[in-house]
Coordinates of C-alpha atoms in Angstrom, one line a residue:
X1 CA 0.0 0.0 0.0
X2 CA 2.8 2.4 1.0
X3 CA 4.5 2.3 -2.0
X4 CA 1.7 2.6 -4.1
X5 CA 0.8 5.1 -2.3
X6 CA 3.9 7.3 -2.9
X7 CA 4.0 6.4 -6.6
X8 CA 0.2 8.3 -6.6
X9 CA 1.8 10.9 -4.2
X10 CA 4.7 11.4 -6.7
X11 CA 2.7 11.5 -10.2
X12 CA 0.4 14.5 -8.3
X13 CA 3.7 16.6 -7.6
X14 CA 5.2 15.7 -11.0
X15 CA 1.9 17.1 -12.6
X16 CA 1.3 20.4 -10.3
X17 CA 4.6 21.3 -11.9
X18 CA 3.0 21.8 -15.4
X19 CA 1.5 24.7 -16.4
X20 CA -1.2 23.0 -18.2
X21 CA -2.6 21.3 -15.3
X22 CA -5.3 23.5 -13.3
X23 CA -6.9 22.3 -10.5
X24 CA -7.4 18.5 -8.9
X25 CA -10.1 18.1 -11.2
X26 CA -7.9 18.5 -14.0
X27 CA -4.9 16.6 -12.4
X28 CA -7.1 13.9 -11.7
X29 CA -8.5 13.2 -15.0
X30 CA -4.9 13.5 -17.1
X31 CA -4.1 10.8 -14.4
X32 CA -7.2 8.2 -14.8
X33 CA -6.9 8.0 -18.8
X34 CA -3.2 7.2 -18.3
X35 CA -4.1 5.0 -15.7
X36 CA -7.3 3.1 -18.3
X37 CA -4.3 3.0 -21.1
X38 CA -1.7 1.2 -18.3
X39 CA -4.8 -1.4 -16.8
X40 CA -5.8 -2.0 -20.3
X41 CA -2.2 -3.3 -21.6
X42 CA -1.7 -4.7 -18.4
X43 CA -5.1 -6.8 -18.7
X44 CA -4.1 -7.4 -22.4
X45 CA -0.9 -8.7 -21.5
X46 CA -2.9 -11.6 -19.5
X47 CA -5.3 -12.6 -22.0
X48 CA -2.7 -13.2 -24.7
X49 CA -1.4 -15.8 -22.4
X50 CA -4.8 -17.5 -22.4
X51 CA -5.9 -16.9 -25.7
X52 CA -4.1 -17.7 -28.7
X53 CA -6.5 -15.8 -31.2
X54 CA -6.5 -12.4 -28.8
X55 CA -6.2 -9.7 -31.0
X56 CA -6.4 -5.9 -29.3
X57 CA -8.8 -3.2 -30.5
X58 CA -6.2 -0.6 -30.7
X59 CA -3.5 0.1 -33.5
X60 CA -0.2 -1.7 -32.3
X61 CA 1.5 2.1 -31.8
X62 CA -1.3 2.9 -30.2
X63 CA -0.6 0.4 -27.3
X64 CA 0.7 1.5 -24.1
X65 CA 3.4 -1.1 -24.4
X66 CA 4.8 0.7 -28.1
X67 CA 5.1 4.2 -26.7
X68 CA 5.1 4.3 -23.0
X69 CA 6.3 1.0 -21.3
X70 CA 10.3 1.7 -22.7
X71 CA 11.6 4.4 -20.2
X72 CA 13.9 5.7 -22.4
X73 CA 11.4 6.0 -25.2
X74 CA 9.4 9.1 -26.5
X75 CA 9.9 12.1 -24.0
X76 CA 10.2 16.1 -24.3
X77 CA 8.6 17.7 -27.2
X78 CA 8.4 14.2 -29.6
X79 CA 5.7 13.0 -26.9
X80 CA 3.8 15.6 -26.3
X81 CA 3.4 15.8 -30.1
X82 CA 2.8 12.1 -30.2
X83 CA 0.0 12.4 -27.3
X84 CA -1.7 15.4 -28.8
X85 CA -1.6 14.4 -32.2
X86 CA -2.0 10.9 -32.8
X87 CA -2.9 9.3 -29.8
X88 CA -5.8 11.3 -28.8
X89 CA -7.3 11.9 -31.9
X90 CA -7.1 8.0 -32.9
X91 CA -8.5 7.0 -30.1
X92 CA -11.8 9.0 -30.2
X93 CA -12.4 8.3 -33.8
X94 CA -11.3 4.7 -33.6
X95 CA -13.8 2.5 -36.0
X96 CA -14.9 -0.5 -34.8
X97 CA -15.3 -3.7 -36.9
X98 CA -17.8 -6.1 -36.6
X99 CA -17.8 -8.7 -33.9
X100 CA -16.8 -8.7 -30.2
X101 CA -13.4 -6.4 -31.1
X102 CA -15.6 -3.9 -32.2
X103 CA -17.4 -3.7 -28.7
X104 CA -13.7 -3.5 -27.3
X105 CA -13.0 -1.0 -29.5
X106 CA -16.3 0.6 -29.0
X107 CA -15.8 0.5 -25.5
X108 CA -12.2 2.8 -25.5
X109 CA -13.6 5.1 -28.3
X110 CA -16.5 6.0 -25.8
X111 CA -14.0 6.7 -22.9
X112 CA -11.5 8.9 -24.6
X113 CA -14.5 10.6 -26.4
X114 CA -14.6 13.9 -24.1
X115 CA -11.1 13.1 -22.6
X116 CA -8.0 15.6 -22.9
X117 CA -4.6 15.4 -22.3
X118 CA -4.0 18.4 -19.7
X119 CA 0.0 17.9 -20.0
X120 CA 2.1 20.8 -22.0
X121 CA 5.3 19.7 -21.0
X122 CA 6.2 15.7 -22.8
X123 CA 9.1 15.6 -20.5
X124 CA 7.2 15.9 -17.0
X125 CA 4.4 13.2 -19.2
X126 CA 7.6 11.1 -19.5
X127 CA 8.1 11.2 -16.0
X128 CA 4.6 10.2 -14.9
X129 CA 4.4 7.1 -17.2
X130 CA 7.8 6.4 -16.0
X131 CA 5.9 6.1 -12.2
X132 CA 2.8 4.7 -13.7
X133 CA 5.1 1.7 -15.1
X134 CA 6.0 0.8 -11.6
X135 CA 2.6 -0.6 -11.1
X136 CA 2.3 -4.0 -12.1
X137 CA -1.7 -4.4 -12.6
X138 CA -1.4 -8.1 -13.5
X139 CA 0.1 -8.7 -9.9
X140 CA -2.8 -9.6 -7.6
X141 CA -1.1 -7.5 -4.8
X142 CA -0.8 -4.3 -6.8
X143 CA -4.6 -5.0 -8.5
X144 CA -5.9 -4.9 -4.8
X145 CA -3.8 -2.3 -3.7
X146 CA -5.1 -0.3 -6.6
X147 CA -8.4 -0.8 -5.7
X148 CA -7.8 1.3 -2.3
X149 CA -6.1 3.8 -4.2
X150 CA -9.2 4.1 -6.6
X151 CA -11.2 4.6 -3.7
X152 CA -9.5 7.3 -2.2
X153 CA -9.5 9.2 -6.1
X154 CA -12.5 9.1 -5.5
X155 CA -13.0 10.9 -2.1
X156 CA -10.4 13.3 -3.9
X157 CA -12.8 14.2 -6.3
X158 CA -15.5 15.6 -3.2
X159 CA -12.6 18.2 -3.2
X160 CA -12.8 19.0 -6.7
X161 CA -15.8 21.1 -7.8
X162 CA -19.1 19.6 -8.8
X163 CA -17.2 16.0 -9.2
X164 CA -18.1 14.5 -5.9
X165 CA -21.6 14.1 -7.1
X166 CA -20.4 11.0 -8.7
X167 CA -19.2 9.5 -5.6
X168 CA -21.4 7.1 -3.0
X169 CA -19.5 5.9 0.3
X170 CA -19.1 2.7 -0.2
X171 CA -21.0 1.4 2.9
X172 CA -24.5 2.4 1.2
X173 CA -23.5 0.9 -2.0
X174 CA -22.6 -2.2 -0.6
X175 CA -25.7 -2.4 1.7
X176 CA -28.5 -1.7 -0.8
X177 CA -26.4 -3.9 -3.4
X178 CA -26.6 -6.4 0.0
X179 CA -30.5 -6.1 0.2
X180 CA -31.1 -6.3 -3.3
X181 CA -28.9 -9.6 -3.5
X182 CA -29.3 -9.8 -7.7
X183 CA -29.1 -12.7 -9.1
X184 CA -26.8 -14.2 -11.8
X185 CA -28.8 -13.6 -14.7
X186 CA -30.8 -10.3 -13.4
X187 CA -29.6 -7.4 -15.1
X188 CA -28.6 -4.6 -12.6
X189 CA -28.9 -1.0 -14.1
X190 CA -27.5 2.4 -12.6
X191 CA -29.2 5.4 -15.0
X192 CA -27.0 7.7 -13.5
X193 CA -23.6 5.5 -12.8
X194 CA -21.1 7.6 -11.8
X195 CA -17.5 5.6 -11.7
X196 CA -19.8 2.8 -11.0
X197 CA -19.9 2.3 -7.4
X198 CA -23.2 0.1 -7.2
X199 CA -22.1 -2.0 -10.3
X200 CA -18.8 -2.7 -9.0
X201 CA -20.6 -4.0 -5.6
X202 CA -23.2 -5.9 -8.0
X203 CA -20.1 -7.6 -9.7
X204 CA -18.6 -8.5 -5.8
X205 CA -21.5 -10.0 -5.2
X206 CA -22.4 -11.9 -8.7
X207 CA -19.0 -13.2 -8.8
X208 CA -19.6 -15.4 -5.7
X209 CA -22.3 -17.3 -7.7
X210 CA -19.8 -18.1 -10.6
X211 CA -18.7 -21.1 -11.5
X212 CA -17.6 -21.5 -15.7
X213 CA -16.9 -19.3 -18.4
X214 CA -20.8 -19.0 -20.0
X215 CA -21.5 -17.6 -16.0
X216 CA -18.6 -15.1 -16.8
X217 CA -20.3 -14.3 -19.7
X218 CA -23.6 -13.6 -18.2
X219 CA -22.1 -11.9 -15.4
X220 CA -20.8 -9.2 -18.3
X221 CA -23.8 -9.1 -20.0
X222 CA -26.0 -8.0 -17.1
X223 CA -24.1 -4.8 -15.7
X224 CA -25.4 -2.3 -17.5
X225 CA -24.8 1.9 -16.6
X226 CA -25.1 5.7 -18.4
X227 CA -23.1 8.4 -17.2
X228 CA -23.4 11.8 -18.8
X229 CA -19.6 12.8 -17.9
X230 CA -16.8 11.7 -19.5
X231 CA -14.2 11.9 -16.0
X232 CA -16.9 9.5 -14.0
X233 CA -17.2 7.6 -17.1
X234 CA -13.7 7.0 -18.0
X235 CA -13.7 6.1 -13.8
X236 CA -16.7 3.3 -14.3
X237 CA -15.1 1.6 -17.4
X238 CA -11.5 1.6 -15.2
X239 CA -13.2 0.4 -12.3
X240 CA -14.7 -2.5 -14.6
X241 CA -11.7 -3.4 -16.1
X242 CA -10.2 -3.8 -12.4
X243 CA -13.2 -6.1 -11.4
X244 CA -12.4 -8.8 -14.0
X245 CA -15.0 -7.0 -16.9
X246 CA -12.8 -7.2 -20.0
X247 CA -15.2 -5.7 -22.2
X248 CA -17.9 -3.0 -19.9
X249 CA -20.1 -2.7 -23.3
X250 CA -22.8 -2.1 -20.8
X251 CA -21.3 1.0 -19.9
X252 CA -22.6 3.5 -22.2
X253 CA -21.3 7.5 -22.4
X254 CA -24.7 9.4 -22.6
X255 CA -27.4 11.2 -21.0
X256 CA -30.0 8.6 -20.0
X257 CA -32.5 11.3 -19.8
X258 CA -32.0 12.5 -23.5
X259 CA -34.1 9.7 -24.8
X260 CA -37.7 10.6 -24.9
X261 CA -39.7 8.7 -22.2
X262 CA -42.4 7.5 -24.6
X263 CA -38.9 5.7 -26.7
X264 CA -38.3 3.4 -23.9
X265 CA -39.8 0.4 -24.4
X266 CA -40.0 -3.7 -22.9
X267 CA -36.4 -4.0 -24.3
X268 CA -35.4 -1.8 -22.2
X269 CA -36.6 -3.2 -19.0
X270 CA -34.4 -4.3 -16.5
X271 CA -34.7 -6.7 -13.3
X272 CA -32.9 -4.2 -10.7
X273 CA -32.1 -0.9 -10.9
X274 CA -29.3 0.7 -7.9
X275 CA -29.0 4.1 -8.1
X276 CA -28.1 7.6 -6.7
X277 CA -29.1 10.4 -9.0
X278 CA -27.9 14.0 -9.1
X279 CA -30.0 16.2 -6.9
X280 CA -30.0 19.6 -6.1
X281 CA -29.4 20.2 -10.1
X282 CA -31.3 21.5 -12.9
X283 CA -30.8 19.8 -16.4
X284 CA -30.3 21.2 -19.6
X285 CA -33.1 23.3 -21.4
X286 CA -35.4 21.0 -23.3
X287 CA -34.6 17.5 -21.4
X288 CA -37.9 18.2 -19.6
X289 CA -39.8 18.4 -23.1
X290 CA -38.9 14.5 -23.7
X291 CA -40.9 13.6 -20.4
X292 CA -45.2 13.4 -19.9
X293 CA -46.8 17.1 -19.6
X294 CA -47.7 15.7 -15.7
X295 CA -44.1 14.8 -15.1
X296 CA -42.3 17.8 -16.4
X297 CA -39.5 19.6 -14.2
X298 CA -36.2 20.3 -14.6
X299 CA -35.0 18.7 -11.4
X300 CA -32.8 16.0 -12.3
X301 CA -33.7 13.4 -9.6
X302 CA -37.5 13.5 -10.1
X303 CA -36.8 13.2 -14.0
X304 CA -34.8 9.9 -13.1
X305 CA -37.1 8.9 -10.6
X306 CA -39.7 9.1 -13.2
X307 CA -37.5 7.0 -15.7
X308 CA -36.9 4.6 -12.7
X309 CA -40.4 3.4 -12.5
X310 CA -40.6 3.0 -16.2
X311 CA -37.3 1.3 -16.6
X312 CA -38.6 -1.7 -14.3
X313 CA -40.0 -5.1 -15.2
X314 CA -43.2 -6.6 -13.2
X315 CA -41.5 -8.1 -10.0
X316 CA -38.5 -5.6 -10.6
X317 CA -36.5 -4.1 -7.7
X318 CA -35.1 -1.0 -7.2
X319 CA -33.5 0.7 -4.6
X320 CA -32.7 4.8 -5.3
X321 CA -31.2 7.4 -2.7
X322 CA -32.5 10.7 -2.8
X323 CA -32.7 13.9 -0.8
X324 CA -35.2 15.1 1.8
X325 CA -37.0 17.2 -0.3
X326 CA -38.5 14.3 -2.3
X327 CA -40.3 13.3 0.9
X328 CA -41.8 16.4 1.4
X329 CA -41.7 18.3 -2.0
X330 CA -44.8 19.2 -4.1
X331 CA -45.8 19.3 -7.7
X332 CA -44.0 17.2 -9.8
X333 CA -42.6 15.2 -6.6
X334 CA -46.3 14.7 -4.9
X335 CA -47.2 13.1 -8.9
X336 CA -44.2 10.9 -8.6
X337 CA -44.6 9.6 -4.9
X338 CA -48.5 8.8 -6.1
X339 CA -47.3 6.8 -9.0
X340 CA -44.8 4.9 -6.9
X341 CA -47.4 3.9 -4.3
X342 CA -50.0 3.0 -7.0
X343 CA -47.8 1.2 -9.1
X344 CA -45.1 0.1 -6.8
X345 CA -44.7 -1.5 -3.4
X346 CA -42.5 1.1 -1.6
X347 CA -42.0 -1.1 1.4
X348 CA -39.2 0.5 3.5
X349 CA -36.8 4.1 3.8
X350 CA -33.8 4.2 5.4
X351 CA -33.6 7.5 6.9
X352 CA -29.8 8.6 6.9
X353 CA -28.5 10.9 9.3
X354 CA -26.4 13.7 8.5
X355 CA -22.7 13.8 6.8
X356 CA -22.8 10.7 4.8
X357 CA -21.7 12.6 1.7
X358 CA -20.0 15.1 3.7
X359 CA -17.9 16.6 2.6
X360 CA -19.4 17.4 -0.8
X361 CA -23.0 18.1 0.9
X362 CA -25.1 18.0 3.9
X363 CA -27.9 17.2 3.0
X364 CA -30.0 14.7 4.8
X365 CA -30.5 11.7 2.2
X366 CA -33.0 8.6 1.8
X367 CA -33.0 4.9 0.6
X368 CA -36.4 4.2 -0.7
X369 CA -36.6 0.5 -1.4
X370 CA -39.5 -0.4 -4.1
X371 CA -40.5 -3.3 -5.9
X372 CA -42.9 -2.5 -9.2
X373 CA -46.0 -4.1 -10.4
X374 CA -48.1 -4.0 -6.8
X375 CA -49.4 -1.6 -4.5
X376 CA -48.0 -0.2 -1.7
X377 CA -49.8 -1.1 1.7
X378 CA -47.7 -0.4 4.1
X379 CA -44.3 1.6 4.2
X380 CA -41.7 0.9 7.1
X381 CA -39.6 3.1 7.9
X382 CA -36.1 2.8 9.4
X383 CA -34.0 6.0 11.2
X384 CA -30.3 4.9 11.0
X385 CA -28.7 6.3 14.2
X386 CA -24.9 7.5 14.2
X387 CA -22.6 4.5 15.7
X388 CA -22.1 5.1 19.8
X389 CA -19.8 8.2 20.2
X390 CA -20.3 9.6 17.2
X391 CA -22.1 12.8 16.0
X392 CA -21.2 13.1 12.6
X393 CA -19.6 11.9 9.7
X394 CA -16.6 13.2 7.8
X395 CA -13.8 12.7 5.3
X396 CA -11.9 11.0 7.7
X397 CA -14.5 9.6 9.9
X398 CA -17.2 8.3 6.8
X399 CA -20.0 5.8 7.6
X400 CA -19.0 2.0 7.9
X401 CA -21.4 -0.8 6.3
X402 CA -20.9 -2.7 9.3
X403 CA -23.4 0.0 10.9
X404 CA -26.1 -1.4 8.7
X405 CA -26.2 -4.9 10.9
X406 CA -28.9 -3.2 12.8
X407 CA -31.3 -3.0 9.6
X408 CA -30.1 -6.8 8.2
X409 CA -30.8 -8.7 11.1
X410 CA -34.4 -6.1 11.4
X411 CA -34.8 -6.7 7.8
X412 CA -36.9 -10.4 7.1
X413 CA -38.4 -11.0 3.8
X414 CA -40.3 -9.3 1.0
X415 CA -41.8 -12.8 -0.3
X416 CA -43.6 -12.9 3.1
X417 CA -44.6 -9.3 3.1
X418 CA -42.1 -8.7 5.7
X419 CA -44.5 -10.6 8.5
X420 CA -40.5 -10.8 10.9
X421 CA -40.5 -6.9 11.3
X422 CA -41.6 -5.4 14.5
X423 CA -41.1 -2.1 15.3
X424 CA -38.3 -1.0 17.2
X425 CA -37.0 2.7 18.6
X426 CA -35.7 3.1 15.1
X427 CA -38.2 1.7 13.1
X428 CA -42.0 2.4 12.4
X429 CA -44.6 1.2 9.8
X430 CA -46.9 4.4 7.9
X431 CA -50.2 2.7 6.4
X432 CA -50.2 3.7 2.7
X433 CA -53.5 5.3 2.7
X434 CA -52.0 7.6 5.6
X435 CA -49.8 9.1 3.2
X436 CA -52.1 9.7 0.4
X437 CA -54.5 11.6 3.0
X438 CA -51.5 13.9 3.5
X439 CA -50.6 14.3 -0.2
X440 CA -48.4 12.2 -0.5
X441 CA -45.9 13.5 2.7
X442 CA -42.9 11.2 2.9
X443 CA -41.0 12.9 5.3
X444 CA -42.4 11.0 8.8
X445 CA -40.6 11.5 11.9
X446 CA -39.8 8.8 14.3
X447 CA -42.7 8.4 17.1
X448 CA -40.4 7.0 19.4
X449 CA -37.8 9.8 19.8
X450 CA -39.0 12.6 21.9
X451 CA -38.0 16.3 20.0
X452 CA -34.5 17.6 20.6
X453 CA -34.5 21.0 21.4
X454 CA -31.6 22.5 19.3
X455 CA -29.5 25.1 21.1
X456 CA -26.4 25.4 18.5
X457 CA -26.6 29.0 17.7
X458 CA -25.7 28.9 14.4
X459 CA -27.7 26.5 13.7
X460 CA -30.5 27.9 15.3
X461 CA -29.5 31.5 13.1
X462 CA -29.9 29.6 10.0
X463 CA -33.0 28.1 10.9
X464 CA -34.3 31.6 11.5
X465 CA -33.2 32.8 8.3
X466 CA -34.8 30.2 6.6
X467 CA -38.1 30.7 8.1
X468 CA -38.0 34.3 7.6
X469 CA -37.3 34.1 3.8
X470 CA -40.0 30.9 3.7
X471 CA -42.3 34.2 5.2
X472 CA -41.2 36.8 2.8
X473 CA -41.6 34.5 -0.3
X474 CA -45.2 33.9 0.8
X475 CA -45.8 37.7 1.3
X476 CA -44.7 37.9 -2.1
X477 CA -46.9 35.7 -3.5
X478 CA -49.9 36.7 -1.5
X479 CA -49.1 40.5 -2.9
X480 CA -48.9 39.5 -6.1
X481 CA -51.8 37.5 -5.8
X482 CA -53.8 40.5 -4.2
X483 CA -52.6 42.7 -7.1
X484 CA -53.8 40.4 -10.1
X485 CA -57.2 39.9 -8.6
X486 CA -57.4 43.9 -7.7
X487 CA -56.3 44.6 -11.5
X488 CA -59.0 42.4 -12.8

């Protein structure tokens, strides 16, 4: 780990010396698409020795091994030229023949589509692919060492502008993935992937149930994510790669939201859907226009959790995180939250505490676990308390999936309607019909914990200037109410 850890440390201090490179978001992404080439030959290296026909998608100069892996080979201003001129531009217009090597080659076209090399200076590029070569991703050691380091670009990326929205801590992805428990030949799609945290967990856990080649196969074939961005992507088809998917097909460069609602068909059904979608964003102008009149906003997460619902087969299960103000929100959110009782059976939320995607925001989140195709009776809901002697989460202290023990052994079984639960001091049961009454109000509080008076002054500042801008906006609106109806 250490010494993986000051190769990373040393490629970061090599970069900040380049005048091209701007920010850790830009340092970042000049080091993941030398990091995809590196896997990728690495990973090629090892199937040539198990196939005999393997033939790679890229040109042979292309290769990592022709213009990189020789540390005395290209460097200074020959490089630079090299990597500006023929690598990158190859690469994004690469053609792909028929057959599986055109999926391959498919599959690097779409990551270095929106990529750019960041790097002025071929002489500092020499020296990070002289680091990068250190790393021996066809040793089991340094693949799993890697695999820490990957995490931890990712809690980089919290730090680095609007990135961190791609990132879920890995102790909710690895829970839902837990309590969804796909199977084999389910597919599992995330509309909104990210680098791919919820497949990656899916691929943990499918790969236990493995047992010969065709099950390989399948296991590919059912991991399926969109991600809109090409650094998260490039991230998602990396992480793949390190997982044991050769070929992440499945892993598609797009906007799943461009593609009018009424397009998506049967064949696009899936058996389990995981996902976290942006919230807190507004999408581009016209994305709205390819959803129903009664579903129209330009809120990203209620335009996914619209698709969601679609997207699902009879019997399918999805589990999606999303904010606080989905429980509670109007309009377009009270229409989706009547939907997903009437056509799905939302049968528990996980109430998270604060700081679980701290640092990039603090906003209270949800897991809302649904399955489509019945009613929903009864919703349960859980309140996940902080672990004993702790108050909040943080970069260095994140959330741990062993906390979830609590809500597996509490959980019992759908197929039975859930007759094991009972409630508990963090868990309570809302009768359906309750929440319709109330327009469709998610946001319940736990009976069983008595109000906490809060007596942070800050906090209690804020809260007052919320509440006397919540007063002013409704002043507003009851003047300009008062004024139409006095100009009629």
């Amino acid at each position: 780990m250490s010494n993986i850890s000051g190769i990373i440390k040393s490629i970061q201090d090599i970069m900040r010396k380049d005048a091209g490179v701007d920010g850790d978001a830009q340092r970042i992404g000049q080091m993941v698409w030398m990091f995809f080439l590196k896997i990728y030959d690495d990973r090629e290296a090892e199937l040539e020795l198990v196939e005999d026909d393997y033939k790679s998608p890229l040109p042979e100069h292309l290769r990592w091994r022709s213009w990189a892996a020789n540390k005395e080979g290209l460097t200074g201003e020959r490089l630079a030229e090299f990597v500006n001129l023929q690598l990158f531009p190859k690469l994004k217009t690469l053609v792909p023949p028929p057959g599986d090597l055109g999926h391959k080659a498919s599959v690097v076209r779409d990551v270095f589509e929106d990529a750019n090399n960041f790097m002025k200076n071929g002489t500092l590029i020499r020296q990070v692919i002289n680091k990068i070569n250190e790393i021996d991703f066809n040793s089991r050691e340094d693949r799993h060492t890697f695999g820490a380091i990957y995490e931890q670009i990712l809690k980089d990326l919290q730090s680095a502008g609007n990135a961190g929205e791609f990132y879920t801590p890995r102790a909710v992805t690895k829970f839902i993935i837990d309590r969804l428990s796909p199977k084999l030949n389910e597919i599992v799609f995330d509309p909104a992937c990210g680098t791919g945290g919820f497949l990656s967990c899916t691929i943990e856990h499918k790969r236990k149930l493995v047992r010969s080649a065709v099950e390989e196969e399948t296991l590919r074939r059912t991991i399926r994510g969109v991600e809109k961005k090409a650094l998260p992507h490039m991230l998602c088809v990396t992480n793949m790669i390190l997982n044991g998917i050769d070929t992440p097909s499945g892993i598609k460069h797009g906007n799943t939201l461009s593609k009018p609602y009424r397009d998506y068909g049967d064949k696009d059904r899936v058996h389990v859907i995981a996902t976290n979608p942006p919230f807190g964003g507004m999408e581009e102008d016209g994305i709205e226009n390819n959803f129903p009149t009664h579903l129209r906003t330009r809120e990203t997460a209620d335009l996914f959790m619209a698709l969601i619902i679609k997207l699902l087969r009879a019997q399918g299960r999805a589990v999606v995180v999303l904010p606080d103000g989905f429980l509670f929100g109007e309009g377009t959110k009270s229409t989706l939250k009547r939907q997903l009782l009437e056509e799905c059976n939302l049968h528990t939320i996980v109430r998270l505490p604060n700081g679980v995607f701290a640092p990039y925001t603090g906003i209270k989140t949800n897991i809302l676990f649904f399955t489509k195709g019945v009613p929903t009776k009864d919703i349960w809901f859980y309140e996940h308390p902080y672990p004993e002697g702790v108050n909040s989460y943080s970069k260095t202290r994140p959330m741990q999936f062993e906390e979830f023990q609590a809500e597996q052994d509490w959980w019992g079984n759908e197929a039975d309607g859930f007759k094991a639960r009972k409630p508990t001091s963090q868990a309570w049961r809302v009768g359906a019909n309750e929440i319709a009454a109330n327009g469709y109000n998610l946001d319940r509080k736990n009976p069983y914990q008595a109000a906490t008076v809060e007596h942070d002054t800050e906090k209690l500042l804020l809260a007052y200037g919320e509440t006397r801008d919540a007063i002013q906006s409704l002043r507003d609106e009851l003047r300009a109410t008062l004024s139409a109806a006095l100009s009629r």
